[in-house]
PDB file of C-alpha atoms in Angstrom:
ATOM      1  CA  TYR A   1      77.386 110.524 116.145  1.00 86.00           C
ATOM      2  CA  ARG A   2      73.496 110.529 116.250  1.00 86.00           C
ATOM      3  CA  LEU A   3      73.439 113.200 118.946  1.00 85.00           C
ATOM      4  CA  LYS A   4      72.038 116.617 117.852  1.00 85.00           C
ATOM      5  CA  ASN A   5      75.441 118.364 117.852  1.00 88.00           C
ATOM      6  CA  PRO A   6      78.196 115.708 118.226  1.00 92.00           C
ATOM      7  CA  PRO A   7      81.633 116.826 118.884  1.00 93.00           C
ATOM      8  CA  VAL A   8      83.717 117.304 115.785  1.00 94.00           C
ATOM      9  CA  ARG A   9      86.405 114.821 116.909  1.00 94.00           C
ATOM     10  CA  ASP A  10      83.883 112.109 117.721  1.00 95.00           C
ATOM     11  CA  CYS A  11      82.440 112.403 114.263  1.00 96.00           C
ATOM     12  CA  VAL A  12      86.051 112.107 112.676  1.00 97.00           C
ATOM     13  CA  SER A  13      86.758 109.089 115.007  1.00 97.00           C
ATOM     14  CA  TYR A  14      83.555 107.482 113.731  1.00 97.00           C
ATOM     15  CA  ALA A  15      84.452 108.207 110.071  1.00 98.00           C
ATOM     16  CA  TYR A  16      87.914 106.614 110.744  1.00 98.00           C
ATOM     17  CA  ILE A  17      86.278 103.430 112.122  1.00 98.00           C
ATOM     18  CA  LEU A  18      83.913 103.307 108.979  1.00 98.00           C
ATOM     19  CA  LEU A  19      87.116 103.532 106.898  1.00 98.00           C
ATOM     20  CA  LYS A  20      88.745 100.830 108.703  1.00 97.00           C
ATOM     21  CA  ASN A  21      85.671  98.664 108.063  1.00 98.00           C
ATOM     22  CA  GLY A  22      85.603  99.530 104.346  1.00 97.00           C
ATOM     23  CA  ILE A  23      82.451 101.653 104.593  1.00 98.00           C
ATOM     24  CA  THR A  24      84.270 104.518 102.597  1.00 97.00           C
ATOM     25  CA  GLU A  25      81.194 106.272 101.161  1.00 98.00           C
ATOM     26  CA  LYS A  26      79.672 106.809 104.518  1.00 98.00           C
ATOM     27  CA  ALA A  27      83.022 108.024 105.890  1.00 98.00           C
ATOM     28  CA  ASP A  28      83.323 110.361 102.869  1.00 98.00           C
ATOM     29  CA  GLU A  29      79.805 111.852 103.486  1.00 97.00           C
ATOM     30  CA  ILE A  30      80.425 112.464 107.299  1.00 97.00           C
ATOM     31  CA  LEU A  31      83.984 114.134 106.563  1.00 97.00           C
ATOM     32  CA  GLN A  32      82.546 116.238 103.636  1.00 96.00           C
ATOM     33  CA  ASN A  33      79.764 117.547 105.907  1.00 95.00           C
ATOM     34  CA  LEU A  34      82.242 118.447 108.640  1.00 95.00           C
ATOM     35  CA  LEU A  35      84.448 120.333 106.050  1.00 95.00           C
ATOM     36  CA  ASN A  36      81.496 122.098 104.733  1.00 95.00           C
ATOM     37  CA  LYS A  37      80.581 123.311 108.193  1.00 92.00           C
ATOM     38  CA  ASN A  38      84.142 123.920 109.404  1.00 82.00           C
ATOM     39  CA  PRO A  39      86.142 124.913 106.295  1.00 86.00           C
ATOM     40  CA  SER A  40      88.723 126.859 108.409  1.00 86.00           C
ATOM     41  CA  GLY A  41      87.870 125.883 111.978  1.00 89.00           C
ATOM     42  CA  PRO A  42      90.361 124.754 114.480  1.00 92.00           C
ATOM     43  CA  ASP A  43      89.644 121.121 113.563  1.00 94.00           C
ATOM     44  CA  SER A  44      89.827 121.374 109.786  1.00 95.00           C
ATOM     45  CA  PRO A  45      93.437 120.151 109.593  1.00 96.00           C
ATOM     46  CA  TYR A  46      92.448 117.026 111.695  1.00 96.00           C
ATOM     47  CA  ILE A  47      89.284 116.449 109.450  1.00 97.00           C
ATOM     48  CA  LYS A  48      91.449 116.856 106.296  1.00 97.00           C
ATOM     49  CA  SER A  49      94.085 114.493 107.609  1.00 97.00           C
ATOM     50  CA  VAL A  50      91.462 111.661 107.798  1.00 98.00           C
ATOM     51  CA  PHE A  51      89.688 112.787 104.551  1.00 98.00           C
ATOM     52  CA  ALA A  52      92.967 112.136 102.972  1.00 98.00           C
ATOM     53  CA  LEU A  53      92.560 108.451 103.685  1.00 98.00           C
ATOM     54  CA  VAL A  54      89.212 108.562 101.898  1.00 98.00           C
ATOM     55  CA  LEU A  55      90.854 110.051  98.852  1.00 98.00           C
ATOM     56  CA  TRP A  56      93.533 107.315  99.014  1.00 98.00           C
ATOM     57  CA  LYS A  57      90.919 104.619  99.201  1.00 97.00           C
ATOM     58  CA  LYS A  58      89.242 106.076  96.156  1.00 97.00           C
ATOM     59  CA  GLY A  59      92.434 105.767  94.205  1.00 97.00           C
ATOM     60  CA  LYS A  60      93.181 109.450  94.356  1.00 97.00           C
ATOM     61  CA  THR A  61      96.606 109.073  95.927  1.00 97.00           C
ATOM     62  CA  GLY A  62      97.897 112.249  94.404  1.00 97.00           C
ATOM     63  CA  GLU A  63      95.122 114.410  95.699  1.00 98.00           C
ATOM     64  CA  ALA A  64      95.568 112.734  99.173  1.00 98.00           C
ATOM     65  CA  VAL A  65      99.380 113.651  99.152  1.00 98.00           C
ATOM     66  CA  LYS A  66      98.667 117.282  98.090  1.00 98.00           C
ATOM     67  CA  LEU A  67      96.222 117.524 100.919  1.00 98.00           C
ATOM     68  CA  LEU A  68      98.493 116.119 103.474  1.00 98.00           C
ATOM     69  CA  GLU A  69     101.210 118.402 102.481  1.00 97.00           C
ATOM     70  CA  ASN A  70      99.014 121.387 102.793  1.00 96.00           C
ATOM     71  CA  VAL A  71      97.951 120.142 106.302  1.00 97.00           C
ATOM     72  CA  ARG A  72     101.495 119.560 107.323  1.00 96.00           C
ATOM     73  CA  GLU A  73     102.329 123.269 106.910  1.00 94.00           C
ATOM     74  CA  ASN A  74     100.482 124.144 110.063  1.00 92.00           C
ATOM     75  CA  TYR A  75      99.379 120.766 111.646  1.00 95.00           C
ATOM     76  CA  VAL A  76     102.266 118.245 112.335  1.00 96.00           C
ATOM     77  CA  THR A  77     101.254 115.035 113.996  1.00 97.00           C
ATOM     78  CA  THR A  78     102.419 111.381 113.921  1.00 98.00           C
ATOM     79  CA  SER A  79      99.305 110.260 111.973  1.00 97.00           C
ATOM     80  CA  VAL A  80      99.905 112.898 109.241  1.00 98.00           C
ATOM     81  CA  TYR A  81     103.503 111.628 108.876  1.00 98.00           C
ATOM     82  CA  GLU A  82     102.335 107.942 108.911  1.00 98.00           C
ATOM     83  CA  SER A  83      99.756 108.662 106.048  1.00 98.00           C
ATOM     84  CA  LEU A  84     102.010 110.960 103.967  1.00 98.00           C
ATOM     85  CA  GLY A  85     105.022 108.762 104.300  1.00 98.00           C
ATOM     86  CA  TYR A  86     103.131 105.669 103.157  1.00 98.00           C
ATOM     87  CA  MET A  87     101.425 107.518 100.158  1.00 98.00           C
ATOM     88  CA  LEU A  88     104.675 108.880  98.769  1.00 98.00           C
ATOM     89  CA  ILE A  89     106.028 105.327  98.756  1.00 98.00           C
ATOM     90  CA  GLU A  90     102.907 104.044  97.066  1.00 97.00           C
ATOM     91  CA  GLN A  91     103.251 106.871  94.366  1.00 96.00           C
ATOM     92  CA  GLY A  92     106.867 105.685  93.718  1.00 95.00           C
ATOM     93  CA  ASP A  93     108.500 109.063  94.604  1.00 93.00           C
ATOM     94  CA  LEU A  94     111.097 107.298  96.721  1.00 97.00           C
ATOM     95  CA  GLU A  95     113.467 110.194  97.189  1.00 97.00           C
ATOM     96  CA  LYS A  96     110.694 112.581  98.463  1.00 98.00           C
ATOM     97  CA  ALA A  97     109.372 109.457 100.457  1.00 98.00           C
ATOM     98  CA  LEU A  98     112.870 109.184 102.134  1.00 98.00           C
ATOM     99  CA  LYS A  99     113.073 112.905 102.843  1.00 98.00           C
ATOM    100  CA  VAL A 100     109.578 112.876 104.581  1.00 98.00           C
ATOM    101  CA  ASN A 101     110.133 109.566 106.380  1.00 98.00           C
ATOM    102  CA  LEU A 102     113.317 110.671 107.743  1.00 98.00           C
ATOM    103  CA  GLU A 103     111.757 113.791 108.857  1.00 98.00           C
ATOM    104  CA  ALA A 104     108.853 111.663 110.469  1.00 98.00           C
ATOM    105  CA  TYR A 105     111.544 109.463 112.199  1.00 98.00           C
ATOM    106  CA  ASP A 106     113.155 112.537 113.674  1.00 98.00           C
ATOM    107  CA  TYR A 107     109.605 113.707 114.833  1.00 98.00           C
ATOM    108  CA  ASN A 108     108.663 110.281 116.415  1.00 98.00           C
ATOM    109  CA  SER A 109     111.271 107.570 116.119  1.00 98.00           C
ATOM    110  CA  ASP A 110     109.218 105.250 118.352  1.00 98.00           C
ATOM    111  CA  ASP A 111     106.232 105.121 116.203  1.00 98.00           C
ATOM    112  CA  LYS A 112     105.871 101.743 114.503  1.00 98.00           C
ATOM    113  CA  VAL A 113     104.175 102.822 111.329  1.00 98.00           C
ATOM    114  CA  ILE A 114     106.767 105.677 110.808  1.00 98.00           C
ATOM    115  CA  MET A 115     109.588 102.972 111.279  1.00 98.00           C
ATOM    116  CA  ASP A 116     107.888 100.617 108.852  1.00 98.00           C
ATOM    117  CA  ASN A 117     107.594 103.367 106.258  1.00 98.00           C
ATOM    118  CA  LEU A 118     111.242 104.285 106.769  1.00 98.00           C
ATOM    119  CA  GLY A 119     112.364 100.685 106.565  1.00 98.00           C
ATOM    120  CA  GLN A 120     110.303  99.995 103.499  1.00 98.00           C
ATOM    121  CA  THR A 121     111.686 103.147 101.753  1.00 98.00           C
ATOM    122  CA  TYR A 122     115.288 101.975 102.404  1.00 98.00           C
ATOM    123  CA  TYR A 123     114.315  98.502 101.132  1.00 98.00           C
ATOM    124  CA  LEU A 124     112.891  99.866  97.896  1.00 98.00           C
ATOM    125  CA  LEU A 125     115.953 102.174  97.452  1.00 98.00           C
ATOM    126  CA  GLY A 126     118.061  98.847  97.746  1.00 98.00           C
ATOM    127  CA  GLU A 127     119.695 100.215 100.950  1.00 98.00           C
ATOM    128  CA  TYR A 128     119.177  96.839 102.640  1.00 98.00           C
ATOM    129  CA  GLU A 129     121.533  97.336 105.659  1.00 97.00           C
ATOM    130  CA  LYS A 130     119.829 100.522 106.654  1.00 98.00           C
ATOM    131  CA  ALA A 131     116.342  98.932 106.268  1.00 98.00           C
ATOM    132  CA  ASN A 132     117.623  95.956 108.454  1.00 98.00           C
ATOM    133  CA  GLU A 133     118.574  98.320 111.182  1.00 98.00           C
ATOM    134  CA  ILE A 134     115.242  99.908 111.161  1.00 98.00           C
ATOM    135  CA  TYR A 135     113.385  96.504 111.043  1.00 98.00           C
ATOM    136  CA  GLU A 136     115.370  95.015 113.953  1.00 98.00           C
ATOM    137  CA  LYS A 137     114.378  98.062 116.049  1.00 98.00           C
ATOM    138  CA  LEU A 138     110.774  97.732 114.853  1.00 98.00           C
ATOM    139  CA  MET A 139     110.692  93.952 115.676  1.00 98.00           C
ATOM    140  CA  ASN A 140     111.848  94.561 119.239  1.00 97.00           C
ATOM    141  CA  SER A 141     108.753  96.859 119.675  1.00 97.00           C
ATOM    142  CA  SER A 142     106.404  93.850 118.718  1.00 97.00           C
ATOM    143  CA  PRO A 143     104.180  95.627 116.036  1.00 98.00           C
ATOM    144  CA  THR A 144     100.671  94.427 115.733  1.00 97.00           C
ATOM    145  CA  PHE A 145     100.006  95.177 112.000  1.00 98.00           C
ATOM    146  CA  PRO A 146     100.670  92.713 109.180  1.00 98.00           C
ATOM    147  CA  GLU A 147     102.632  95.165 106.966  1.00 98.00           C
ATOM    148  CA  ALA A 148     105.550  95.417 109.298  1.00 98.00           C
ATOM    149  CA  TYR A 149     106.152  91.578 109.167  1.00 98.00           C
ATOM    150  CA  TYR A 150     105.527  91.373 105.484  1.00 98.00           C
ATOM    151  CA  ASN A 151     107.869  94.192 104.647  1.00 98.00           C
ATOM    152  CA  TYR A 152     110.617  92.680 106.892  1.00 98.00           C
ATOM    153  CA  GLY A 153     109.932  89.366 105.169  1.00 98.00           C
ATOM    154  CA  LEU A 154     110.681  90.896 101.824  1.00 98.00           C
ATOM    155  CA  LEU A 155     113.980  92.336 103.162  1.00 98.00           C
ATOM    156  CA  LEU A 156     115.093  89.042 104.709  1.00 98.00           C
ATOM    157  CA  ASP A 157     114.387  87.340 101.408  1.00 97.00           C
ATOM    158  CA  LYS A 158     116.559  89.864  99.662  1.00 97.00           C
ATOM    159  CA  LEU A 159     119.301  89.269 102.416  1.00 97.00           C
ATOM    160  CA  GLY A 160     119.218  85.475 101.794  1.00 96.00           C
ATOM    161  CA  ASP A 161     117.512  84.430 104.994  1.00 97.00           C
ATOM    162  CA  ARG A 162     114.504  82.729 103.407  1.00 97.00           C
ATOM    163  CA  GLU A 163     113.536  80.643 106.428  1.00 97.00           C
ATOM    164  CA  LYS A 164     113.220  83.754 108.713  1.00 98.00           C
ATOM    165  CA  ALA A 165     111.487  85.553 105.834  1.00 98.00           C
ATOM    166  CA  ALA A 166     108.860  82.721 105.558  1.00 98.00           C
ATOM    167  CA  GLU A 167     108.399  82.933 109.301  1.00 98.00           C
ATOM    168  CA  MET A 168     107.746  86.639 108.990  1.00 98.00           C
ATOM    169  CA  MET A 169     105.226  86.257 106.351  1.00 98.00           C
ATOM    170  CA  LYS A 170     103.393  83.498 108.442  1.00 98.00           C
ATOM    171  CA  LYS A 171     103.371  86.078 111.397  1.00 98.00           C
ATOM    172  CA  ALA A 172     101.910  88.705 109.112  1.00 98.00           C
ATOM    173  CA  LEU A 173      99.088  86.397 108.079  1.00 98.00           C
ATOM    174  CA  SER A 174      98.245  85.731 111.718  1.00 98.00           C
ATOM    175  CA  LEU A 175      97.452  89.379 112.331  1.00 98.00           C
ATOM    176  CA  LYS A 176      94.167  91.316 111.665  1.00 97.00           C
ATOM    177  CA  PHE A 177      93.653  92.938 108.353  1.00 98.00           C
ATOM    178  CA  THR A 178      91.417  96.005 107.732  1.00 97.00           C
ATOM    179  CA  ALA A 179      90.274  98.022 104.966  1.00 97.00           C
ATOM    180  CA  LEU A 180      93.191 100.352 105.651  1.00 97.00           C
ATOM    181  CA  SER A 181      95.768  97.566 105.389  1.00 97.00           C
ATOM    182  CA  THR A 182      98.328  98.507 102.692  1.00 97.00           C
ATOM    183  CA  VAL A 183      98.872  94.914 101.724  1.00 97.00           C
ATOM    184  CA  SER A 184      96.353  92.143 101.121  1.00 97.00           C
ATOM    185  CA  ARG A 185      96.351  88.653 102.577  1.00 97.00           C
ATOM    186  CA  GLU A 186      96.449  87.272  99.188  1.00 98.00           C
ATOM    187  CA  LYS A 187      99.669  89.115  98.180  1.00 98.00           C
ATOM    188  CA  ILE A 188     101.321  87.699 101.320  1.00 98.00           C
ATOM    189  CA  GLU A 189     100.102  84.317 100.643  1.00 98.00           C
ATOM    190  CA  GLU A 190     101.607  84.534  97.168  1.00 98.00           C
ATOM    191  CA  ASP A 191     104.970  85.861  98.333  1.00 97.00           C
ATOM    192  CA  LEU A 192     105.151  83.234 101.166  1.00 98.00           C
ATOM    193  CA  ALA A 193     104.549  80.470  98.525  1.00 97.00           C
ATOM    194  CA  ARG A 194     107.323  81.938  96.427  1.00 96.00           C
ATOM    195  CA  ILE A 195     109.790  82.069  99.288  1.00 96.00           C
ATOM    196  CA  THR A 196     108.900  78.600 100.680  1.00 95.00           C
ATOM    197  CA  ASP A 197     109.442  77.169  97.146  1.00 92.00           C
ATOM    198  CA  GLY A 198     112.999  78.453  97.350  1.00 79.00           C
ATOM    199  CA  ILE A 199     113.778  76.988 100.754  1.00 75.00           C
TER     200      ILE A 199
END
């Protein structure tokens, strides 16, 4: 990044690493500079797809969703689907989230974040059997992010398997959390305590 004219994609990668480490303002500055220099360049959709994460971290989920929907019109990638699919869930627009997450699953049914987004959407819609099918497939792929196990734990709790739900929550707590994690360690601990009390 300190080179005189660093490649755009290297700058975006650096901004993403900053975001994962919670250094949002610096990531924002880098991405804004890139967008100012390349407002409609070939890399602008890629820059915008990561800038949407900055907006989300700043509590501007609605703006982030609009940006990703614009990007998706001409730039379809797994990471765009991952971000958009989750942000629609967070907004509470579950019908739209289901539509986008099914589209994402058609696009890349092996992606672990896409599977988690779809499973979570089914869970929130009360379609527990469909959610369970997705989570069983996801668990077979050994995801390495806490959300997958946490969300599966919530589902198992609803399905009445509290012991396995607690096991999933403990697994979630053993994994690495970043500033881009969509659930906090504290929230998982709270739900684990609630589930354990009921065993």
